[in-house]
Amino acid sequence: MIECLLAEDQTLVRLGLKNLLELDDELVVTHCAENGAACIELLEQYQFDVVLLDMRMPEKTGIDVLQAMKKYKNRTPVLIITTFEDCDVLVRAMNLGARGYILKNAELECLVEAIKKVHIGQQVLQPTLTQYLLSQNYDKAEQLTDKEYEVLKCLSLGLSNKAIAETLNNSEGTIRNHVSQIIAKLNVKDRTQAVIKAINEHLI
């Protein structure tokens, strides 16, 4: 049985999700949190297999929850349940350790499958939302080419070189070269530092 913590501030959505998820014999929502602060408290008191985390909540946001989990080295897998309006914080959430994200209007079967994937350590990325993020217009770093900038945005989503190659229709070798160029141009040591610098300098 996969024991879940559901953090969602809207009462009807929270109760509806709990009831729907528990129609699956392998899932149970053992605790619910109506805000980020309550979610953090529950994470301190109990152990869960998966955290289902809304981003926009009162008192403490989803980002606050992820930061607290990182601070206290809580490695419970987190699946973000999001909307297109939350795209501005999704990149930060992924870089704080979230295993994946899924839209709130997804089919129940897709949500259940996503939870099970996250539980076994897989990453869950929705192509539609990924493409939406890649299409957004951000201030570009002058020294990066358009292709390098696209690769940087993919890196910020936690995609592997193979996944980036599939997304951008390039070979893995080409993507590796782009990643190396990004690291060199941003004057950092690795891809993680490249993403952190890009976020801090509002490049993505």
JSON list of C-alpha atoms in Angstrom, two decimals:
[
{"chain": "A", "resi": 1, "resn": "MET", "atom": "CA", "xyz": [0.00, 0.00, 0.00]},
{"chain": "A", "resi": 2, "resn": "ILE", "atom": "CA", "xyz": [1.32, 3.44, -0.96]},
{"chain": "A", "resi": 3, "resn": "GLU", "atom": "CA", "xyz": [0.66, 5.87, 1.91]},
{"chain": "A", "resi": 4, "resn": "CYS", "atom": "CA", "xyz": [0.22, 9.44, 0.73]},
{"chain": "A", "resi": 5, "resn": "LEU", "atom": "CA", "xyz": [0.18, 12.88, 2.30]},
{"chain": "A", "resi": 6, "resn": "LEU", "atom": "CA", "xyz": [-2.07, 15.26, 0.35]},
{"chain": "A", "resi": 7, "resn": "ALA", "atom": "CA", "xyz": [-1.42, 19.00, 0.72]},
{"chain": "A", "resi": 8, "resn": "GLU", "atom": "CA", "xyz": [-4.17, 21.08, -0.91]},
{"chain": "A", "resi": 9, "resn": "ASP", "atom": "CA", "xyz": [-5.84, 24.22, 0.46]},
{"chain": "A", "resi": 10, "resn": "GLN", "atom": "CA", "xyz": [-9.18, 23.91, -1.33]},
{"chain": "A", "resi": 11, "resn": "THR", "atom": "CA", "xyz": [-11.43, 21.71, 0.79]},
{"chain": "A", "resi": 12, "resn": "LEU", "atom": "CA", "xyz": [-13.56, 20.26, -2.01]},
{"chain": "A", "resi": 13, "resn": "VAL", "atom": "CA", "xyz": [-10.52, 19.51, -4.18]},
{"chain": "A", "resi": 14, "resn": "ARG", "atom": "CA", "xyz": [-8.73, 17.92, -1.23]},
{"chain": "A", "resi": 15, "resn": "LEU", "atom": "CA", "xyz": [-11.64, 15.69, -0.26]},
{"chain": "A", "resi": 16, "resn": "GLY", "atom": "CA", "xyz": [-12.42, 14.84, -3.86]},
{"chain": "A", "resi": 17, "resn": "LEU", "atom": "CA", "xyz": [-8.84, 13.80, -4.61]},
{"chain": "A", "resi": 18, "resn": "LYS", "atom": "CA", "xyz": [-8.65, 11.70, -1.46]},
{"chain": "A", "resi": 19, "resn": "ASN", "atom": "CA", "xyz": [-11.84, 9.82, -2.27]},
{"chain": "A", "resi": 20, "resn": "LEU", "atom": "CA", "xyz": [-10.88, 9.29, -5.92]},
{"chain": "A", "resi": 21, "resn": "LEU", "atom": "CA", "xyz": [-7.36, 8.11, -5.18]},
{"chain": "A", "resi": 22, "resn": "GLU", "atom": "CA", "xyz": [-8.55, 5.60, -2.62]},
{"chain": "A", "resi": 23, "resn": "LEU", "atom": "CA", "xyz": [-10.62, 3.88, -5.29]},
{"chain": "A", "resi": 24, "resn": "ASP", "atom": "CA", "xyz": [-7.29, 2.30, -6.25]},
{"chain": "A", "resi": 25, "resn": "ASP", "atom": "CA", "xyz": [-6.47, -0.69, -4.06]},
{"chain": "A", "resi": 26, "resn": "GLU", "atom": "CA", "xyz": [-2.79, 0.28, -3.86]},
{"chain": "A", "resi": 27, "resn": "LEU", "atom": "CA", "xyz": [-3.27, 3.87, -2.65]},
{"chain": "A", "resi": 28, "resn": "VAL", "atom": "CA", "xyz": [-4.35, 5.41, 0.64]},
{"chain": "A", "resi": 29, "resn": "VAL", "atom": "CA", "xyz": [-4.29, 9.07, 1.69]},
{"chain": "A", "resi": 30, "resn": "THR", "atom": "CA", "xyz": [-3.43, 8.71, 5.36]},
{"chain": "A", "resi": 31, "resn": "HIS", "atom": "CA", "xyz": [-3.23, 12.45, 6.10]},
{"chain": "A", "resi": 32, "resn": "CYS", "atom": "CA", "xyz": [-4.31, 15.72, 4.50]},
{"chain": "A", "resi": 33, "resn": "ALA", "atom": "CA", "xyz": [-2.94, 19.23, 4.99]},
{"chain": "A", "resi": 34, "resn": "GLU", "atom": "CA", "xyz": [-4.92, 22.39, 4.26]},
{"chain": "A", "resi": 35, "resn": "ASN", "atom": "CA", "xyz": [-1.79, 24.56, 4.02]},
{"chain": "A", "resi": 36, "resn": "GLY", "atom": "CA", "xyz": [1.97, 24.37, 3.81]},
{"chain": "A", "resi": 37, "resn": "ALA", "atom": "CA", "xyz": [2.56, 24.84, 7.53]},
{"chain": "A", "resi": 38, "resn": "ALA", "atom": "CA", "xyz": [0.32, 21.88, 8.36]},
{"chain": "A", "resi": 39, "resn": "CYS", "atom": "CA", "xyz": [2.09, 19.82, 5.70]},
{"chain": "A", "resi": 40, "resn": "ILE", "atom": "CA", "xyz": [5.50, 20.52, 7.26]},
{"chain": "A", "resi": 41, "resn": "GLU", "atom": "CA", "xyz": [4.18, 19.55, 10.70]},
{"chain": "A", "resi": 42, "resn": "LEU", "atom": "CA", "xyz": [2.80, 16.26, 9.39]},
{"chain": "A", "resi": 43, "resn": "LEU", "atom": "CA", "xyz": [6.11, 15.49, 7.67]},
{"chain": "A", "resi": 44, "resn": "GLU", "atom": "CA", "xyz": [7.85, 15.96, 11.01]},
{"chain": "A", "resi": 45, "resn": "GLN", "atom": "CA", "xyz": [5.46, 13.59, 12.79]},
{"chain": "A", "resi": 46, "resn": "TYR", "atom": "CA", "xyz": [4.84, 10.81, 10.27]},
{"chain": "A", "resi": 47, "resn": "GLN", "atom": "CA", "xyz": [6.48, 8.91, 7.45]},
{"chain": "A", "resi": 48, "resn": "PHE", "atom": "CA", "xyz": [4.88, 8.78, 4.02]},
{"chain": "A", "resi": 49, "resn": "ASP", "atom": "CA", "xyz": [5.60, 7.03, 0.76]},
{"chain": "A", "resi": 50, "resn": "VAL", "atom": "CA", "xyz": [4.62, 9.98, -1.45]},
{"chain": "A", "resi": 51, "resn": "VAL", "atom": "CA", "xyz": [3.73, 13.64, -0.88]},
{"chain": "A", "resi": 52, "resn": "LEU", "atom": "CA", "xyz": [1.12, 15.14, -3.22]},
{"chain": "A", "resi": 53, "resn": "LEU", "atom": "CA", "xyz": [1.87, 18.85, -3.09]},
{"chain": "A", "resi": 54, "resn": "ASP", "atom": "CA", "xyz": [-0.08, 21.86, -4.28]},
{"chain": "A", "resi": 55, "resn": "MET", "atom": "CA", "xyz": [2.08, 24.92, -4.99]},
{"chain": "A", "resi": 56, "resn": "ARG", "atom": "CA", "xyz": [-0.14, 27.82, -3.98]},
{"chain": "A", "resi": 57, "resn": "MET", "atom": "CA", "xyz": [-1.28, 27.46, -0.39]},
{"chain": "A", "resi": 58, "resn": "PRO", "atom": "CA", "xyz": [-1.72, 29.89, 2.54]},
{"chain": "A", "resi": 59, "resn": "GLU", "atom": "CA", "xyz": [0.75, 30.25, 5.42]},
{"chain": "A", "resi": 60, "resn": "LYS", "atom": "CA", "xyz": [3.44, 28.19, 3.68]},
{"chain": "A", "resi": 61, "resn": "THR", "atom": "CA", "xyz": [3.62, 27.55, -0.06]},
{"chain": "A", "resi": 62, "resn": "GLY", "atom": "CA", "xyz": [4.66, 24.38, -1.83]},
{"chain": "A", "resi": 63, "resn": "ILE", "atom": "CA", "xyz": [8.09, 25.92, -2.33]},
{"chain": "A", "resi": 64, "resn": "ASP", "atom": "CA", "xyz": [8.33, 26.52, 1.44]},
{"chain": "A", "resi": 65, "resn": "VAL", "atom": "CA", "xyz": [7.48, 22.86, 2.04]},
{"chain": "A", "resi": 66, "resn": "LEU", "atom": "CA", "xyz": [10.17, 21.67, -0.39]},
{"chain": "A", "resi": 67, "resn": "GLN", "atom": "CA", "xyz": [12.73, 23.99, 1.18]},
{"chain": "A", "resi": 68, "resn": "ALA", "atom": "CA", "xyz": [11.88, 22.62, 4.63]},
{"chain": "A", "resi": 69, "resn": "MET", "atom": "CA", "xyz": [12.17, 19.04, 3.37]},
{"chain": "A", "resi": 70, "resn": "LYS", "atom": "CA", "xyz": [15.56, 19.80, 1.86]},
{"chain": "A", "resi": 71, "resn": "LYS", "atom": "CA", "xyz": [16.74, 21.49, 5.06]},
{"chain": "A", "resi": 72, "resn": "TYR", "atom": "CA", "xyz": [15.78, 18.52, 7.21]},
{"chain": "A", "resi": 73, "resn": "LYS", "atom": "CA", "xyz": [16.91, 15.98, 4.59]},
{"chain": "A", "resi": 74, "resn": "ASN", "atom": "CA", "xyz": [13.44, 14.50, 4.20]},
{"chain": "A", "resi": 75, "resn": "ARG", "atom": "CA", "xyz": [13.69, 12.50, 0.99]},
{"chain": "A", "resi": 76, "resn": "THR", "atom": "CA", "xyz": [10.04, 11.48, 0.68]},
{"chain": "A", "resi": 77, "resn": "PRO", "atom": "CA", "xyz": [9.17, 11.54, -3.04]},
{"chain": "A", "resi": 78, "resn": "VAL", "atom": "CA", "xyz": [7.12, 14.61, -3.99]},
{"chain": "A", "resi": 79, "resn": "LEU", "atom": "CA", "xyz": [4.65, 14.86, -6.87]},
{"chain": "A", "resi": 80, "resn": "ILE", "atom": "CA", "xyz": [3.55, 18.40, -7.66]},
{"chain": "A", "resi": 81, "resn": "ILE", "atom": "CA", "xyz": [-0.14, 18.77, -8.51]},
{"chain": "A", "resi": 82, "resn": "THR", "atom": "CA", "xyz": [-0.21, 21.99, -10.50]},
{"chain": "A", "resi": 83, "resn": "THR", "atom": "CA", "xyz": [-1.99, 24.27, -12.96]},
{"chain": "A", "resi": 84, "resn": "PHE", "atom": "CA", "xyz": [-0.60, 26.20, -15.90]},
{"chain": "A", "resi": 85, "resn": "GLU", "atom": "CA", "xyz": [-0.71, 29.30, -13.71]},
{"chain": "A", "resi": 86, "resn": "ASP", "atom": "CA", "xyz": [1.93, 27.74, -11.44]},
{"chain": "A", "resi": 87, "resn": "CYS", "atom": "CA", "xyz": [4.57, 27.52, -14.18]},
{"chain": "A", "resi": 88, "resn": "ASP", "atom": "CA", "xyz": [6.48, 30.42, -12.67]},
{"chain": "A", "resi": 89, "resn": "VAL", "atom": "CA", "xyz": [7.35, 28.32, -9.61]},
{"chain": "A", "resi": 90, "resn": "LEU", "atom": "CA", "xyz": [7.50, 24.87, -11.18]},
{"chain": "A", "resi": 91, "resn": "VAL", "atom": "CA", "xyz": [11.16, 25.12, -12.19]},
{"chain": "A", "resi": 92, "resn": "ARG", "atom": "CA", "xyz": [12.11, 26.03, -8.61]},
{"chain": "A", "resi": 93, "resn": "ALA", "atom": "CA", "xyz": [10.08, 23.11, -7.29]},
{"chain": "A", "resi": 94, "resn": "MET", "atom": "CA", "xyz": [11.85, 20.62, -9.56]},
{"chain": "A", "resi": 95, "resn": "ASN", "atom": "CA", "xyz": [15.24, 21.95, -8.55]},
{"chain": "A", "resi": 96, "resn": "LEU", "atom": "CA", "xyz": [14.32, 21.62, -4.87]},
{"chain": "A", "resi": 97, "resn": "GLY", "atom": "CA", "xyz": [13.86, 17.90, -5.37]},
{"chain": "A", "resi": 98, "resn": "ALA", "atom": "CA", "xyz": [10.30, 17.30, -6.58]},
{"chain": "A", "resi": 99, "resn": "ARG", "atom": "CA", "xyz": [10.16, 14.05, -8.57]},
{"chain": "A", "resi": 100, "resn": "GLY", "atom": "CA", "xyz": [7.60, 15.29, -11.05]},
{"chain": "A", "resi": 101, "resn": "TYR", "atom": "CA", "xyz": [4.46, 17.23, -11.74]},
{"chain": "A", "resi": 102, "resn": "ILE", "atom": "CA", "xyz": [0.99, 16.64, -13.12]},
{"chain": "A", "resi": 103, "resn": "LEU", "atom": "CA", "xyz": [-1.86, 18.97, -14.00]},
{"chain": "A", "resi": 104, "resn": "LYS", "atom": "CA", "xyz": [-4.89, 19.13, -11.71]},
{"chain": "A", "resi": 105, "resn": "ASN", "atom": "CA", "xyz": [-7.20, 18.44, -14.64]},
{"chain": "A", "resi": 106, "resn": "ALA", "atom": "CA", "xyz": [-5.41, 15.21, -15.55]},
{"chain": "A", "resi": 107, "resn": "GLU", "atom": "CA", "xyz": [-7.41, 12.00, -15.83]},
{"chain": "A", "resi": 108, "resn": "LEU", "atom": "CA", "xyz": [-7.57, 9.96, -12.62]},
{"chain": "A", "resi": 109, "resn": "GLU", "atom": "CA", "xyz": [-5.73, 7.08, -14.28]},
{"chain": "A", "resi": 110, "resn": "CYS", "atom": "CA", "xyz": [-2.85, 9.41, -15.19]},
{"chain": "A", "resi": 111, "resn": "LEU", "atom": "CA", "xyz": [-2.63, 10.75, -11.64]},
{"chain": "A", "resi": 112, "resn": "VAL", "atom": "CA", "xyz": [-2.62, 7.26, -10.12]},
{"chain": "A", "resi": 113, "resn": "GLU", "atom": "CA", "xyz": [0.05, 6.14, -12.59]},
{"chain": "A", "resi": 114, "resn": "ALA", "atom": "CA", "xyz": [2.14, 9.24, -11.78]},
{"chain": "A", "resi": 115, "resn": "ILE", "atom": "CA", "xyz": [1.98, 8.52, -8.05]},
{"chain": "A", "resi": 116, "resn": "LYS", "atom": "CA", "xyz": [3.08, 4.93, -8.58]},
{"chain": "A", "resi": 117, "resn": "LYS", "atom": "CA", "xyz": [5.96, 6.01, -10.81]},
{"chain": "A", "resi": 118, "resn": "VAL", "atom": "CA", "xyz": [7.19, 8.58, -8.30]},
{"chain": "A", "resi": 119, "resn": "HIS", "atom": "CA", "xyz": [6.93, 5.97, -5.54]},
{"chain": "A", "resi": 120, "resn": "ILE", "atom": "CA", "xyz": [9.36, 3.66, -7.33]},
{"chain": "A", "resi": 121, "resn": "GLY", "atom": "CA", "xyz": [11.81, 6.46, -8.07]},
{"chain": "A", "resi": 122, "resn": "GLN", "atom": "CA", "xyz": [10.83, 7.44, -11.58]},
{"chain": "A", "resi": 123, "resn": "GLN", "atom": "CA", "xyz": [10.46, 11.03, -12.77]},
{"chain": "A", "resi": 124, "resn": "VAL", "atom": "CA", "xyz": [7.10, 12.25, -14.03]},
{"chain": "A", "resi": 125, "resn": "LEU", "atom": "CA", "xyz": [7.06, 15.04, -16.62]},
{"chain": "A", "resi": 126, "resn": "GLN", "atom": "CA", "xyz": [4.05, 15.92, -18.72]},
{"chain": "A", "resi": 127, "resn": "PRO", "atom": "CA", "xyz": [5.00, 16.68, -22.35]},
{"chain": "A", "resi": 128, "resn": "THR", "atom": "CA", "xyz": [2.28, 19.33, -22.72]},
{"chain": "A", "resi": 129, "resn": "LEU", "atom": "CA", "xyz": [3.43, 21.29, -19.70]},
{"chain": "A", "resi": 130, "resn": "THR", "atom": "CA", "xyz": [7.11, 20.81, -20.58]},
{"chain": "A", "resi": 131, "resn": "GLN", "atom": "CA", "xyz": [6.52, 22.25, -24.04]},
{"chain": "A", "resi": 132, "resn": "TYR", "atom": "CA", "xyz": [4.56, 25.13, -22.52]},
{"chain": "A", "resi": 133, "resn": "LEU", "atom": "CA", "xyz": [7.48, 25.97, -20.23]},
{"chain": "A", "resi": 134, "resn": "LEU", "atom": "CA", "xyz": [9.93, 25.78, -23.10]},
{"chain": "A", "resi": 135, "resn": "SER", "atom": "CA", "xyz": [7.79, 28.18, -25.14]},
{"chain": "A", "resi": 136, "resn": "GLN", "atom": "CA", "xyz": [7.78, 30.93, -22.53]},
{"chain": "A", "resi": 137, "resn": "ASN", "atom": "CA", "xyz": [9.74, 34.08, -23.30]},
{"chain": "A", "resi": 138, "resn": "TYR", "atom": "CA", "xyz": [12.28, 34.87, -20.60]},
{"chain": "A", "resi": 139, "resn": "ASP", "atom": "CA", "xyz": [15.17, 37.32, -20.71]},
{"chain": "A", "resi": 140, "resn": "LYS", "atom": "CA", "xyz": [17.95, 35.46, -22.47]},
{"chain": "A", "resi": 141, "resn": "ALA", "atom": "CA", "xyz": [21.54, 35.34, -21.43]},
{"chain": "A", "resi": 142, "resn": "GLU", "atom": "CA", "xyz": [23.36, 37.26, -24.17]},
{"chain": "A", "resi": 143, "resn": "GLN", "atom": "CA", "xyz": [26.21, 34.78, -24.39]},
{"chain": "A", "resi": 144, "resn": "LEU", "atom": "CA", "xyz": [23.99, 31.73, -24.91]},
{"chain": "A", "resi": 145, "resn": "THR", "atom": "CA", "xyz": [22.75, 30.70, -28.33]},
{"chain": "A", "resi": 146, "resn": "ASP", "atom": "CA", "xyz": [19.05, 30.01, -28.82]},
{"chain": "A", "resi": 147, "resn": "LYS", "atom": "CA", "xyz": [19.70, 26.26, -28.79]},
{"chain": "A", "resi": 148, "resn": "GLU", "atom": "CA", "xyz": [21.81, 26.49, -25.62]},
{"chain": "A", "resi": 149, "resn": "TYR", "atom": "CA", "xyz": [19.06, 28.50, -24.00]},
{"chain": "A", "resi": 150, "resn": "GLU", "atom": "CA", "xyz": [16.51, 25.80, -24.86]},
{"chain": "A", "resi": 151, "resn": "VAL", "atom": "CA", "xyz": [18.82, 23.17, -23.40]},
{"chain": "A", "resi": 152, "resn": "LEU", "atom": "CA", "xyz": [19.26, 25.27, -20.25]},
{"chain": "A", "resi": 153, "resn": "LYS", "atom": "CA", "xyz": [15.49, 25.41, -19.78]},
{"chain": "A", "resi": 154, "resn": "CYS", "atom": "CA", "xyz": [15.34, 21.64, -20.17]},
{"chain": "A", "resi": 155, "resn": "LEU", "atom": "CA", "xyz": [18.09, 21.27, -17.56]},
{"chain": "A", "resi": 156, "resn": "SER", "atom": "CA", "xyz": [16.03, 23.39, -15.19]},
{"chain": "A", "resi": 157, "resn": "LEU", "atom": "CA", "xyz": [13.20, 20.88, -15.50]},
{"chain": "A", "resi": 158, "resn": "GLY", "atom": "CA", "xyz": [15.50, 18.08, -14.37]},
{"chain": "A", "resi": 159, "resn": "LEU", "atom": "CA", "xyz": [15.61, 16.36, -17.75]},
{"chain": "A", "resi": 160, "resn": "SER", "atom": "CA", "xyz": [18.45, 13.95, -18.55]},
{"chain": "A", "resi": 161, "resn": "ASN", "atom": "CA", "xyz": [20.54, 14.38, -21.70]},
{"chain": "A", "resi": 162, "resn": "LYS", "atom": "CA", "xyz": [18.52, 11.60, -23.32]},
{"chain": "A", "resi": 163, "resn": "ALA", "atom": "CA", "xyz": [15.22, 13.27, -22.47]},
{"chain": "A", "resi": 164, "resn": "ILE", "atom": "CA", "xyz": [16.49, 16.64, -23.72]},
{"chain": "A", "resi": 165, "resn": "ALA", "atom": "CA", "xyz": [17.63, 15.02, -26.96]},
{"chain": "A", "resi": 166, "resn": "GLU", "atom": "CA", "xyz": [14.17, 13.53, -27.47]},
{"chain": "A", "resi": 167, "resn": "THR", "atom": "CA", "xyz": [12.44, 16.82, -26.62]},
{"chain": "A", "resi": 168, "resn": "LEU", "atom": "CA", "xyz": [14.60, 18.94, -28.93]},
{"chain": "A", "resi": 169, "resn": "ASN", "atom": "CA", "xyz": [15.08, 16.31, -31.64]},
{"chain": "A", "resi": 170, "resn": "ASN", "atom": "CA", "xyz": [18.86, 16.17, -31.31]},
{"chain": "A", "resi": 171, "resn": "SER", "atom": "CA", "xyz": [21.37, 13.42, -30.61]},
{"chain": "A", "resi": 172, "resn": "GLU", "atom": "CA", "xyz": [22.64, 12.86, -27.08]},
{"chain": "A", "resi": 173, "resn": "GLY", "atom": "CA", "xyz": [26.13, 13.79, -28.23]},
{"chain": "A", "resi": 174, "resn": "THR", "atom": "CA", "xyz": [24.91, 17.16, -29.49]},
{"chain": "A", "resi": 175, "resn": "ILE", "atom": "CA", "xyz": [23.12, 17.81, -26.21]},
{"chain": "A", "resi": 176, "resn": "ARG", "atom": "CA", "xyz": [26.24, 16.89, -24.22]},
{"chain": "A", "resi": 177, "resn": "ASN", "atom": "CA", "xyz": [28.18, 19.46, -26.24]},
{"chain": "A", "resi": 178, "resn": "HIS", "atom": "CA", "xyz": [25.52, 22.12, -25.58]},
{"chain": "A", "resi": 179, "resn": "VAL", "atom": "CA", "xyz": [25.58, 21.35, -21.85]},
{"chain": "A", "resi": 180, "resn": "SER", "atom": "CA", "xyz": [29.37, 21.68, -21.80]},
{"chain": "A", "resi": 181, "resn": "GLN", "atom": "CA", "xyz": [29.12, 25.05, -23.58]},
{"chain": "A", "resi": 182, "resn": "ILE", "atom": "CA", "xyz": [26.47, 26.26, -21.11]},
{"chain": "A", "resi": 183, "resn": "ILE", "atom": "CA", "xyz": [28.63, 25.28, -18.13]},
{"chain": "A", "resi": 184, "resn": "ALA", "atom": "CA", "xyz": [31.63, 27.03, -19.65]},
{"chain": "A", "resi": 185, "resn": "LYS", "atom": "CA", "xyz": [29.76, 30.20, -20.62]},
{"chain": "A", "resi": 186, "resn": "LEU", "atom": "CA", "xyz": [28.08, 30.55, -17.21]},
{"chain": "A", "resi": 187, "resn": "ASN", "atom": "CA", "xyz": [31.43, 29.87, -15.53]},
{"chain": "A", "resi": 188, "resn": "VAL", "atom": "CA", "xyz": [30.12, 27.12, -13.24]},
{"chain": "A", "resi": 189, "resn": "LYS", "atom": "CA", "xyz": [31.29, 23.60, -12.37]},
{"chain": "A", "resi": 190, "resn": "ASP", "atom": "CA", "xyz": [28.31, 21.48, -13.35]},
{"chain": "A", "resi": 191, "resn": "ARG", "atom": "CA", "xyz": [24.76, 21.45, -14.71]},
{"chain": "A", "resi": 192, "resn": "THR", "atom": "CA", "xyz": [23.21, 21.87, -11.25]},
{"chain": "A", "resi": 193, "resn": "GLN", "atom": "CA", "xyz": [25.18, 25.06, -10.63]},
{"chain": "A", "resi": 194, "resn": "ALA", "atom": "CA", "xyz": [24.23, 26.24, -14.12]},
{"chain": "A", "resi": 195, "resn": "VAL", "atom": "CA", "xyz": [20.54, 25.92, -13.29]},
{"chain": "A", "resi": 196, "resn": "ILE", "atom": "CA", "xyz": [20.97, 27.61, -9.89]},
{"chain": "A", "resi": 197, "resn": "LYS", "atom": "CA", "xyz": [22.83, 30.53, -11.49]},
{"chain": "A", "resi": 198, "resn": "ALA", "atom": "CA", "xyz": [20.25, 30.79, -14.24]},
{"chain": "A", "resi": 199, "resn": "ILE", "atom": "CA", "xyz": [17.43, 30.97, -11.67]},
{"chain": "A", "resi": 200, "resn": "ASN", "atom": "CA", "xyz": [19.24, 33.47, -9.46]},
{"chain": "A", "resi": 201, "resn": "GLU", "atom": "CA", "xyz": [20.01, 35.72, -12.42]},
{"chain": "A", "resi": 202, "resn": "HIS", "atom": "CA", "xyz": [16.50, 35.36, -13.84]},
{"chain": "A", "resi": 203, "resn": "LEU", "atom": "CA", "xyz": [17.71, 33.74, -17.04]},
{"chain": "A", "resi": 204, "resn": "ILE", "atom": "CA", "xyz": [14.88, 31.22, -16.77]}
]
